[in-house]
Short mmCIF file of C-alpha atoms and ligand atoms in Angstrom, two decimals:
data_model
loop_
_atom_site.label_atom_id
_atom_site.label_comp_id
_atom_site.label_asym_id
_atom_site.label_seq_id
_atom_site.Cartn_x
_atom_site.Cartn_y
_atom_site.Cartn_z
CA MET B 30 40.29 -11.12 2.19
CA VAL B 31 41.07 -7.90 3.22
CA ARG B 32 38.63 -6.93 5.89
CA ALA B 33 36.98 -3.43 5.43
CA SER B 34 37.03 -1.29 8.40
CA ASN B 35 33.90 0.37 9.87
CA SER B 36 32.91 3.71 10.93
CA PHE B 37 29.71 5.34 12.13
CA VAL B 38 28.02 8.10 10.17
CA CYS B 39 25.39 10.44 11.64
CA THR B 40 22.37 10.41 9.24
CA ASN B 41 21.38 13.77 10.43
CA CYS B 42 24.55 15.88 10.08
CA GLY B 43 26.91 13.46 8.36
CA ALA B 44 29.62 13.40 11.15
CA GLN B 45 31.88 10.35 11.23
CA THR B 46 33.08 8.62 14.25
CA LYS B 47 34.81 5.34 14.91
CA GLN B 48 32.76 4.58 17.85
CA PHE B 49 29.11 4.13 18.25
CA PHE B 50 27.21 6.54 20.33
CA GLY B 51 23.44 6.75 21.23
CA ARG B 52 23.74 10.49 20.60
CA CYS B 53 25.67 12.21 17.89
CA SER B 54 28.44 14.31 19.46
CA SER B 55 28.32 16.75 16.69
CA CYS B 56 24.58 17.65 16.29
CA GLY B 57 23.17 16.16 19.51
CA GLU B 58 20.46 14.04 17.76
CA TRP B 59 19.73 10.79 19.04
CA ASN B 60 19.90 7.33 17.44
CA THR B 61 21.12 8.96 14.17
CA LEU B 62 24.47 7.07 13.92
CA VAL B 63 24.58 4.25 11.32
CA GLU B 64 27.34 1.98 10.55
CA GLN B 65 29.20 2.10 7.30
CA VAL B 66 31.98 0.17 5.72
CA ILE B 67 35.06 2.30 4.58
CA GLU B 68 36.60 0.98 1.43
CA ALA B 69 33.27 -0.35 0.44
CA LYS B 70 34.18 0.53 -3.07
CA ASP B 71 36.68 -2.37 -3.11
CA LEU B 72 33.92 -4.83 -2.17
CA ARG B 73 31.60 -3.35 -4.66
CA ARG B 74 34.05 -3.83 -7.45
CA ARG B 75 34.63 -7.33 -6.53
CA ARG B 76 31.00 -8.15 -6.53
CA GLU B 77 30.41 -6.38 -9.85
CA GLY B 78 33.54 -7.54 -11.59
CA VAL B 79 34.00 -4.10 -13.00
CA ASP B 80 37.53 -2.72 -13.50
CA LEU B 81 37.17 0.90 -12.42
CA SER B 82 40.92 1.49 -12.80
CA LYS B 83 40.67 1.40 -16.65
CA GLU B 84 40.38 4.96 -18.00
CA PRO B 85 37.19 5.43 -20.01
CA SER B 86 38.37 5.74 -23.57
CA ASN B 87 35.34 7.57 -24.92
CA LEU B 88 32.08 9.21 -23.90
CA ARG B 89 29.50 7.16 -22.05
CA SER B 90 26.56 9.23 -22.33
CA ARG B 91 24.38 9.06 -25.33
CA PRO B 92 21.94 11.58 -26.96
CA MET B 93 18.24 10.60 -25.97
CA GLY B 94 17.42 10.00 -29.65
CA GLY B 95 20.14 7.28 -29.78
CA VAL B 96 18.86 5.31 -26.97
CA GLY B 97 16.97 2.37 -28.29
CA GLN B 98 13.45 1.61 -26.86
CA GLN B 99 13.22 -1.60 -25.06
CA LEU B 100 10.01 -3.56 -25.04
CA ILE B 101 9.58 -4.83 -21.36
CA GLU B 102 8.13 -8.11 -21.04
CA ARG B 103 6.04 -8.21 -17.75
CA LEU B 104 5.96 -11.13 -15.77
CA PRO B 105 2.52 -12.22 -14.47
CA SER B 106 2.58 -12.84 -10.73
CA GLY B 107 -0.13 -15.45 -10.69
CA PHE B 108 -2.73 -13.03 -8.98
CA GLN B 109 -4.63 -10.59 -11.17
CA GLU B 110 -5.04 -8.36 -8.12
CA PHE B 111 -1.21 -8.35 -7.46
CA ASP B 112 -0.58 -7.59 -11.16
CA ARG B 113 -2.99 -4.70 -11.13
CA VAL B 114 -1.13 -3.00 -8.22
CA LEU B 115 2.32 -3.72 -9.90
CA GLY B 116 1.05 -2.21 -12.99
CA SER B 117 0.33 -5.33 -15.31
CA GLY B 118 3.24 -7.48 -13.81
CA LEU B 119 6.56 -7.82 -12.55
CA VAL B 120 9.43 -6.02 -14.61
CA PRO B 121 12.65 -7.94 -15.02
CA GLY B 122 15.46 -6.55 -13.10
CA SER B 123 13.36 -4.45 -10.87
CA LEU B 124 13.11 -4.30 -7.13
CA VAL B 125 9.66 -4.46 -5.33
CA LEU B 126 9.47 -3.91 -1.70
CA VAL B 127 6.27 -5.51 -0.03
CA GLY B 128 5.81 -4.04 3.50
CA GLY B 129 3.32 -4.67 6.13
CA ASP B 130 2.59 -5.46 9.75
CA PRO B 131 3.69 -8.95 11.16
CA GLY B 132 1.22 -11.63 10.60
CA ILE B 133 -0.81 -9.88 8.00
CA GLY B 134 0.04 -12.35 5.19
CA LYS B 135 3.26 -11.11 3.39
CA SER B 136 4.91 -14.53 3.32
CA THR B 137 1.61 -16.18 2.24
CA LEU B 138 1.06 -13.86 -0.64
CA LEU B 139 4.61 -14.30 -1.97
CA LEU B 140 4.70 -18.05 -1.48
CA GLN B 141 1.63 -18.39 -3.38
CA SER B 142 2.58 -15.98 -6.20
CA ALA B 143 5.96 -17.95 -6.41
CA THR B 144 4.20 -21.20 -6.63
CA ALA B 145 2.00 -19.91 -9.44
CA MET B 146 4.88 -18.34 -11.29
CA ALA B 147 7.05 -21.57 -10.85
CA SER B 148 4.87 -23.55 -13.15
CA GLN B 149 6.34 -21.54 -16.06
CA ARG B 150 9.64 -19.92 -14.77
CA SER B 151 12.54 -20.49 -12.66
CA ILE B 152 11.77 -18.98 -9.23
CA LEU B 153 13.87 -18.82 -6.14
CA TYR B 154 12.27 -18.31 -2.86
CA VAL B 155 14.75 -17.23 -0.03
CA SER B 156 13.44 -17.77 3.42
CA ALA B 157 15.47 -15.97 5.90
CA GLU B 158 12.94 -15.92 8.62
CA GLU B 159 11.49 -19.60 8.58
CA SER B 160 13.29 -23.07 8.11
CA ALA B 161 12.75 -24.90 4.94
CA GLU B 162 10.42 -27.31 6.73
CA GLN B 163 8.33 -24.32 8.11
CA VAL B 164 8.00 -22.97 4.67
CA LYS B 165 6.87 -26.51 3.35
CA LEU B 166 4.26 -26.64 6.06
CA ARG B 167 2.95 -23.23 4.85
CA TRP B 168 3.23 -24.44 1.23
CA SER B 169 1.22 -27.60 1.83
CA ARG B 170 -1.43 -25.49 3.80
CA ILE B 171 -1.94 -23.13 0.75
CA GLU B 172 -2.14 -26.55 -1.36
CA GLY B 173 0.77 -25.61 -3.43
CA ALA B 174 0.91 -27.61 -6.63
CA ASP B 175 4.07 -29.60 -7.33
CA THR B 176 6.04 -26.96 -9.23
CA ASN B 177 9.87 -26.58 -9.49
CA LEU B 178 10.01 -23.66 -6.99
CA ASN B 179 13.49 -23.56 -5.48
CA LEU B 180 13.59 -22.89 -1.93
CA LEU B 181 16.66 -21.54 -0.01
CA ALA B 182 16.51 -21.10 3.90
CA GLU B 183 19.53 -18.73 4.35
CA THR B 184 20.27 -15.47 6.13
CA ASP B 185 23.87 -14.95 5.02
CA LEU B 186 23.84 -12.32 2.14
CA GLU B 187 26.88 -13.83 0.57
CA VAL B 188 25.36 -17.01 0.13
CA VAL B 189 22.05 -15.63 -1.16
CA LEU B 190 24.00 -13.71 -3.77
CA GLN B 191 26.02 -16.67 -4.89
CA GLU B 192 22.76 -18.68 -5.23
CA LEU B 193 21.30 -15.95 -7.44
CA GLU B 194 24.32 -15.88 -9.68
CA SER B 195 24.46 -19.79 -10.11
CA LEU B 196 20.70 -20.25 -10.38
CA ARG B 197 19.79 -17.11 -12.33
CA PRO B 198 16.12 -17.28 -11.69
CA GLU B 199 13.62 -15.06 -13.33
CA VAL B 200 12.14 -13.86 -10.15
CA ALA B 201 13.56 -14.18 -6.61
CA ILE B 202 11.71 -13.59 -3.34
CA ILE B 203 13.61 -12.57 -0.25
CA ASP B 204 11.53 -13.00 2.84
CA SER B 205 12.56 -10.79 4.56
CA ILE B 206 15.27 -8.18 3.98
CA GLN B 207 15.59 -7.28 7.63
CA ALA B 208 16.52 -10.88 8.43
CA LEU B 209 19.48 -11.18 6.01
CA HIS B 210 22.91 -10.06 7.06
CA ASP B 211 26.13 -9.07 5.51
CA SER B 212 29.04 -10.44 7.48
CA GLU B 213 31.15 -7.45 6.56
CA LEU B 214 29.22 -5.35 8.87
CA THR B 215 29.24 -5.89 12.56
CA SER B 216 25.82 -4.40 13.34
CA SER B 217 22.97 -6.72 13.85
CA PRO B 218 20.63 -7.99 11.25
CA GLY B 219 17.68 -5.50 10.65
CA SER B 220 19.78 -2.37 11.57
CA VAL B 221 19.71 0.39 9.06
CA ALA B 222 23.20 -0.31 7.80
CA GLN B 223 22.54 -4.13 7.33
CA VAL B 224 19.29 -3.44 5.37
CA ARG B 225 20.86 -0.71 2.99
CA GLU B 226 23.92 -2.85 2.35
CA CYS B 227 21.91 -5.98 1.77
CA ALA B 228 19.38 -4.29 -0.55
CA ALA B 229 22.01 -2.54 -2.40
CA ALA B 230 24.00 -5.63 -3.15
CA LEU B 231 20.87 -7.53 -4.14
CA GLN B 232 19.92 -4.76 -6.40
CA ARG B 233 23.25 -4.93 -8.22
CA VAL B 234 22.77 -8.77 -8.92
CA ALA B 235 19.25 -8.10 -9.84
CA LYS B 236 20.06 -5.55 -12.37
CA LYS B 237 23.04 -7.33 -13.83
CA TYR B 238 21.06 -10.57 -14.60
CA GLY B 239 17.59 -9.06 -15.01
CA ILE B 240 16.09 -10.87 -12.01
CA ALA B 241 12.90 -9.45 -10.67
CA LEU B 242 13.30 -9.26 -6.98
CA LEU B 243 10.53 -9.17 -4.42
CA LEU B 244 11.73 -8.14 -0.96
CA VAL B 245 9.61 -8.57 2.14
CA GLY B 246 9.95 -5.53 4.52
CA HIS B 247 8.74 -5.22 8.24
CA VAL B 248 6.77 -2.13 9.44
CA THR B 249 8.20 -0.59 12.43
CA LYS B 250 6.19 0.44 15.46
CA GLU B 251 5.67 3.97 14.12
CA GLY B 252 4.22 2.27 10.92
CA MET B 253 7.07 3.13 8.66
CA LEU B 254 8.86 0.55 6.60
CA ALA B 255 12.08 -0.26 8.62
CA GLY B 256 15.18 1.14 7.59
CA PRO B 257 14.04 4.74 7.62
CA LYS B 258 13.13 5.42 4.07
CA VAL B 259 16.63 4.13 2.98
CA LEU B 260 14.81 1.12 1.16
CA GLU B 261 12.00 3.26 -0.24
CA HIS B 262 14.54 5.25 -2.17
CA LEU B 263 16.51 2.32 -3.54
CA VAL B 264 13.69 0.10 -4.84
CA ASP B 265 11.46 0.60 -7.92
CA ALA B 266 8.19 0.01 -6.19
CA VAL B 267 7.00 -0.11 -2.64
CA LEU B 268 3.76 -2.02 -1.96
CA THR B 269 1.96 -2.20 1.33
CA PHE B 270 -0.13 -5.12 2.47
CA GLU B 271 -2.65 -4.08 5.05
CA GLY B 272 -5.74 -4.92 6.62
CA ASP B 273 -7.55 -5.45 9.80
CA ARG B 274 -6.16 -8.35 11.73
CA PHE B 275 -9.70 -9.20 12.91
CA ALA B 276 -11.20 -9.09 9.44
CA SER B 277 -10.43 -11.58 6.58
CA HIS B 278 -9.78 -9.12 3.75
CA ARG B 279 -6.32 -7.66 2.86
CA LEU B 280 -5.57 -4.69 0.92
CA LEU B 281 -2.54 -4.39 -1.38
CA ARG B 282 -1.43 -0.89 -2.36
CA ALA B 283 1.37 0.82 -4.18
CA VAL B 284 2.99 3.70 -2.42
CA LYS B 285 5.49 4.20 -5.01
CA ASN B 286 5.82 2.56 -8.46
CA ARG B 287 8.29 3.35 -11.22
CA PHE B 288 6.48 1.33 -13.67
CA GLY B 289 2.74 1.90 -12.97
CA ALA B 290 0.15 3.92 -11.32
CA THR B 291 0.36 4.40 -7.32
CA HIS B 292 -3.35 4.53 -6.62
CA GLU B 293 -4.19 0.92 -7.66
CA LEU B 294 -5.84 -1.36 -4.99
CA GLY B 295 -5.73 -5.16 -4.81
CA VAL B 296 -8.15 -6.98 -2.58
CA PHE B 297 -7.56 -10.35 -1.05
CA GLU B 298 -9.16 -12.54 1.36
CA MET B 299 -7.33 -14.65 3.81
CA GLN B 300 -8.94 -18.10 4.07
CA ALA B 301 -7.75 -21.33 5.89
CA SER B 302 -5.97 -22.43 2.58
CA GLY B 303 -4.35 -19.12 1.95
CA LEU B 304 -5.32 -15.95 -0.02
CA VAL B 305 -7.86 -15.66 -2.29
CA GLU B 306 -8.30 -12.69 -4.71
CA VAL B 307 -11.44 -10.68 -4.52
CA ASN B 308 -12.53 -9.52 -7.91
CA ASN B 309 -15.72 -7.82 -6.64
CA PRO B 310 -14.78 -5.88 -3.71
CA SER B 311 -17.80 -3.72 -3.37
CA GLU B 312 -19.51 -6.61 -1.63
CA LEU B 313 -16.95 -6.48 1.06
CA PHE B 314 -17.48 -2.91 2.01
CA PHE B 315 -21.13 -2.42 1.45
CA SER B 316 -23.87 -4.20 3.34
CA GLY B 317 -27.21 -2.86 1.86
CA SER B 318 -28.50 -2.26 5.41
CA SER B 319 -30.70 0.93 5.91
CA ALA B 320 -30.31 1.85 9.52
CA ALA B 321 -30.20 5.39 10.78
CA GLY B 322 -26.56 6.76 10.41
CA ILE B 323 -25.61 4.64 7.41
CA SER B 324 -24.86 6.18 3.91
CA THR B 325 -23.24 4.76 1.05
CA ILE B 326 -20.60 6.35 -1.35
CA VAL B 327 -18.52 5.28 -4.21
CA ALA B 328 -14.81 5.59 -3.68
CA CYS B 329 -12.45 5.42 -6.48
CA GLU B 330 -9.20 3.42 -6.07
CA GLY B 331 -7.22 3.71 -9.35
CA THR B 332 -9.04 2.33 -12.15
CA ARG B 333 -11.74 0.66 -10.04
CA SER B 334 -14.71 2.04 -8.07
CA LEU B 335 -15.93 0.55 -4.86
CA LEU B 336 -19.18 1.01 -2.98
CA VAL B 337 -18.58 1.67 0.82
CA ASP B 338 -20.82 2.16 3.72
CA LEU B 339 -20.17 4.91 6.12
CA GLN B 340 -21.49 4.91 9.57
CA ALA B 341 -22.11 7.87 11.99
CA LEU B 342 -23.18 8.03 15.57
CA ILE B 343 -24.35 11.37 16.94
CA SER B 344 -25.32 11.75 20.49
CA PRO B 345 -25.53 14.64 22.95
CA THR B 346 -22.29 15.31 24.54
CA SER B 347 -21.51 15.23 28.28
CA TYR B 348 -18.17 16.84 27.79
CA ALA B 349 -17.20 20.48 27.76
CA SER B 350 -16.11 20.04 24.21
CA PRO B 351 -17.76 17.31 22.23
CA ARG B 352 -15.79 14.23 21.03
CA ARG B 353 -14.99 13.69 17.46
CA SER B 354 -13.59 10.52 16.27
CA ALA B 355 -13.13 9.16 12.71
CA THR B 356 -11.96 5.81 11.55
CA GLY B 357 -10.89 5.57 8.01
CA LEU B 358 -11.31 9.27 7.40
CA GLY B 359 -9.28 12.29 8.32
CA THR B 360 -10.54 14.01 11.60
CA ASN B 361 -10.05 17.41 10.01
CA ARG B 362 -12.16 16.62 7.15
CA LEU B 363 -14.87 15.35 9.62
CA HIS B 364 -14.49 18.67 11.62
CA GLN B 365 -14.99 20.66 8.43
CA ILE B 366 -18.03 18.86 7.46
CA LEU B 367 -19.63 19.13 10.94
CA ALA B 368 -18.91 22.93 10.72
CA VAL B 369 -20.62 23.24 7.31
CA LEU B 370 -23.58 21.39 8.35
CA GLU B 371 -23.91 23.56 11.41
CA LYS B 372 -23.56 26.64 9.59
CA HIS B 373 -25.63 25.80 6.37
CA ILE B 374 -28.52 23.68 7.63
CA SER B 375 -28.39 24.86 11.17
CA LEU B 376 -27.73 21.35 12.98
CA PRO B 377 -26.54 22.24 16.45
CA LEU B 378 -23.70 19.74 16.15
CA SER B 379 -21.43 21.60 18.52
CA ARG B 380 -23.46 20.08 21.41
CA TYR B 381 -23.09 16.44 20.13
CA ASP B 382 -20.49 13.99 20.10
CA CYS B 383 -19.65 12.58 16.58
CA TYR B 384 -18.24 9.25 15.66
CA LEU B 385 -17.55 8.08 12.05
CA ALA B 386 -16.29 4.97 10.74
CA VAL B 387 -15.82 3.65 7.22
CA ALA B 388 -16.78 -0.02 6.99
CA GLY B 389 -14.25 -2.89 6.62
CA GLY B 390 -11.16 -0.91 7.78
CA LEU B 391 -10.91 0.89 4.37
CA GLU B 392 -9.41 4.37 4.29
CA VAL B 393 -11.41 6.95 2.29
CA GLU B 394 -9.05 10.01 1.60
CA GLU B 395 -10.91 11.45 -1.45
CA PRO B 396 -12.99 14.53 -0.99
CA ALA B 397 -15.88 12.76 -3.14
CA ALA B 398 -16.84 11.05 0.14
CA ASP B 399 -17.89 14.47 1.82
CA LEU B 400 -21.45 14.38 0.74
CA GLY B 401 -21.83 10.77 1.99
CA VAL B 402 -20.27 11.78 5.39
CA ALA B 403 -22.72 14.79 5.51
CA ALA B 404 -25.74 12.41 4.87
CA ALA B 405 -24.62 9.87 7.51
CA VAL B 406 -24.18 12.42 10.11
CA VAL B 407 -27.70 14.08 9.34
CA SER B 408 -29.31 10.69 9.21
CA SER B 409 -27.84 9.64 12.68
CA PHE B 410 -28.80 13.17 14.09
CA LYS B 411 -32.39 12.97 13.02
CA ASP B 412 -32.49 9.25 13.56
CA LEU B 413 -34.11 8.54 10.21
CA PRO B 414 -32.63 6.13 7.73
CA ILE B 415 -31.45 7.17 4.29
CA PRO B 416 -33.98 6.01 1.58
CA LYS B 417 -32.98 2.62 0.41
CA GLY B 418 -30.81 2.47 -2.95
CA THR B 419 -29.53 5.92 -2.64
CA VAL B 420 -25.79 6.74 -3.26
CA PHE B 421 -24.09 9.99 -2.44
CA ILE B 422 -21.22 11.41 -4.52
CA GLY B 423 -19.73 14.88 -4.17
CA GLU B 424 -17.22 17.09 -2.55
CA LEU B 425 -18.50 19.70 -0.04
CA GLY B 426 -17.35 23.12 -0.04
CA LEU B 427 -16.97 25.37 2.92
CA GLY B 428 -20.01 27.56 1.70
CA GLY B 429 -22.12 24.39 1.60
CA GLN B 430 -21.94 24.19 -2.20
CA LEU B 431 -21.30 20.79 -3.92
CA ARG B 432 -18.27 20.47 -6.17
CA PRO B 433 -18.00 18.01 -9.10
CA VAL B 434 -15.74 14.97 -8.59
CA GLY B 435 -13.73 12.99 -11.02
CA GLN B 436 -14.70 9.60 -12.65
CA LEU B 437 -18.48 10.23 -12.05
CA SER B 438 -19.64 8.05 -14.77
CA GLN B 439 -17.41 5.16 -13.46
CA ARG B 440 -18.91 5.69 -10.10
CA VAL B 441 -22.55 5.79 -10.94
CA GLN B 442 -22.13 2.79 -13.14
CA GLU B 443 -20.72 0.77 -10.30
CA ALA B 444 -23.67 1.93 -8.13
CA GLU B 445 -26.16 0.81 -10.76
CA ARG B 446 -24.39 -2.53 -11.18
CA LEU B 447 -25.04 -3.33 -7.46
CA GLY B 448 -28.69 -2.41 -7.59
CA PHE B 449 -28.76 1.26 -6.57
CA VAL B 450 -31.62 3.44 -7.98
CA ARG B 451 -30.66 7.03 -7.14
CA ALA B 452 -27.49 8.84 -7.05
CA ILE B 453 -27.27 12.21 -5.68
CA VAL B 454 -24.46 14.25 -7.41
CA PRO B 455 -23.28 17.88 -7.78
CA SER B 456 -24.75 20.09 -10.48
CA GLY B 457 -22.74 20.66 -13.53
CA SER B 458 -21.15 17.16 -13.50
CA GLY B 459 -22.15 16.50 -17.12
CA THR B 460 -24.40 13.65 -16.21
CA ASN B 461 -26.11 13.51 -19.65
CA SER B 462 -23.44 11.63 -20.98
CA ILE B 463 -23.39 8.85 -18.50
CA GLU B 464 -24.76 5.74 -19.78
CA ILE B 465 -27.20 4.01 -17.49
CA SER B 466 -30.51 2.26 -17.71
CA ASN B 467 -33.78 3.78 -17.12
CA LYS B 468 -34.23 2.51 -13.66
CA MET B 469 -31.28 4.68 -12.28
CA GLU B 470 -32.13 8.25 -11.37
CA ILE B 471 -29.35 10.79 -11.17
CA ILE B 472 -30.22 13.87 -9.17
CA GLU B 473 -28.24 16.97 -9.35
CA ALA B 474 -27.91 19.31 -6.28
CA ASP B 475 -26.19 22.68 -5.93
CA ASN B 476 -25.79 22.64 -2.28
CA ILE B 477 -26.11 20.65 0.81
CA ALA B 478 -29.56 22.43 1.77
CA GLU B 479 -30.95 21.16 -1.55
CA VAL B 480 -29.74 17.56 -0.85
CA MET B 481 -31.78 17.82 2.38
CA VAL B 482 -34.79 18.58 0.48
CA ILE B 483 -34.31 15.89 -2.17
CA THR B 484 -33.67 13.29 0.45
CA ALA B 485 -36.64 14.48 2.54
CA GLN B 486 -38.88 13.21 -0.18
CA GLY B 487 -37.82 9.68 0.84
CA SER B 488 -37.64 9.73 4.67
CA LEU B 489 -34.86 11.92 5.74
CA THR B 490 -36.13 15.31 6.67
P1 TYD G 519 2.11 -14.70 7.22
O1 TYD G 519 2.02 -14.93 5.72
O2 TYD G 519 2.99 -15.55 7.91
O3 TYD G 519 2.34 -13.12 7.62
P2 TYD G 519 3.76 -12.24 7.51
O4 TYD G 519 4.50 -12.98 6.69
O5 TYD G 519 3.00 -10.95 6.83
O6 TYD G 519 4.11 -12.17 8.85
O7 TYD G 519 0.65 -14.90 7.59
C1 TYD G 519 0.27 -15.30 8.81
C2 TYD G 519 -1.19 -15.27 9.15
O8 TYD G 519 -2.01 -15.78 8.13
C3 TYD G 519 -1.42 -16.21 10.12
O9 TYD G 519 -1.87 -15.52 11.36
C4 TYD G 519 -2.36 -17.33 9.69
C5 TYD G 519 -2.84 -16.87 8.48
N1 TYD G 519 -3.08 -17.83 7.40
C6 TYD G 519 -4.29 -18.16 7.18
O10 TYD G 519 -5.34 -17.79 7.69
N2 TYD G 519 -4.42 -19.03 6.17
C7 TYD G 519 -3.34 -19.73 5.48
O11 TYD G 519 -3.54 -20.46 4.54
C8 TYD G 519 -2.00 -19.37 5.86
C9 TYD G 519 -0.81 -19.90 5.12
C10 TYD G 519 -1.85 -18.38 7.01
MG1 MG G 520 6.36 -13.68 7.12
#
């Protein structure tokens, strides 16, 4: 075999050197040099078996009209929540990257999914991090049924590629891409060059045989998927598995998805015998408690709405500038809402510290949570609980006005389903068309001052 020679390329300016430096001698950036194989084309040709030397005899492009439409059969992953995030299942020949912090449960999720799929299809599970015995141990812990799941404990890319070619499974799982290594490259496993080469080689085989590939990827200290964005561009879907290490629930989200929507959320719970999907996640994030400083909002995550508790703590400050901290919500958003409350309902918040937290480690990004944040802040400031059974939906404008939000009827219906009796929503949201029972009351408000008057009829004044 002709060994390819290696060189190093700066990812910032593109300069090439024969030697590795910590700092690029051309542009002066640190840690930007990555290794690359020269004559990599030869290797690729060998792997693909394509003869590029042959002159193309005719045109290879086709008019769009002449391209046939292919009905894609999606492969169910064994978890409804996983399928939802993927966009109703795995697409043959696609690459899905599942990222997340160490110990969050990526291997458990994929092993459980592989076990479920293996009852009907041929599945290969490549474990590059754990030995076959360790995987078996985990497998018996999740009470894996006796299916014909194929297991390969291997870190050499070439062996994995050969196994994929000879077994030709419908789905293959690589746990993890950072632990694989290509012996053509001298850099260590997990380096950018290795991750990129391994993923690209796997992708070629996956596309050739229509294998759906699930790759596990680690998250770096900075919270990015390792292999700086290289993998994210290459794969068809990037999912992140996240959660609070101290809480049992785990959230699966799509960051990128070529075959589905990206805002879907899958909710799981880690139990002693593996992950269990949570079909009714509102119960996880909402407690029904009615202490001062707690308000309830309805957040929309893709096609599903969730009831979420927000908690605020307002106390007189002992610093020159008050402390503001928000968990699960942008601090800028909190600053803005506090400024609106100070200006439009005359709360002297600039003399108070403000802490805000979203229950259960959930991130609430949408502006529809604004009104709920304002309600929690006012409730804590006045030390009065919000009337029981009230939910707040609405975006708060800088002038104190309420702005309509999307998916209102879906949100109100979810609140009703969980026993809420009152929803405070922005005026002009078209509430007449929402189908609800007589018990539920929808109150429209124009601005934050009006909301205060309405809730004052309960106990919040
Ligand atoms: P793991 O899947 O190994 O995480 P990752 O692959 O993302 O690094 O999950 C490890 C954690 O999950 C570990 O701390 C133990 C816990 N766990 C359970 O609570 N129950 C189980 O059945 C299994 C298999 C793991
Ligand atoms: Mg793992």
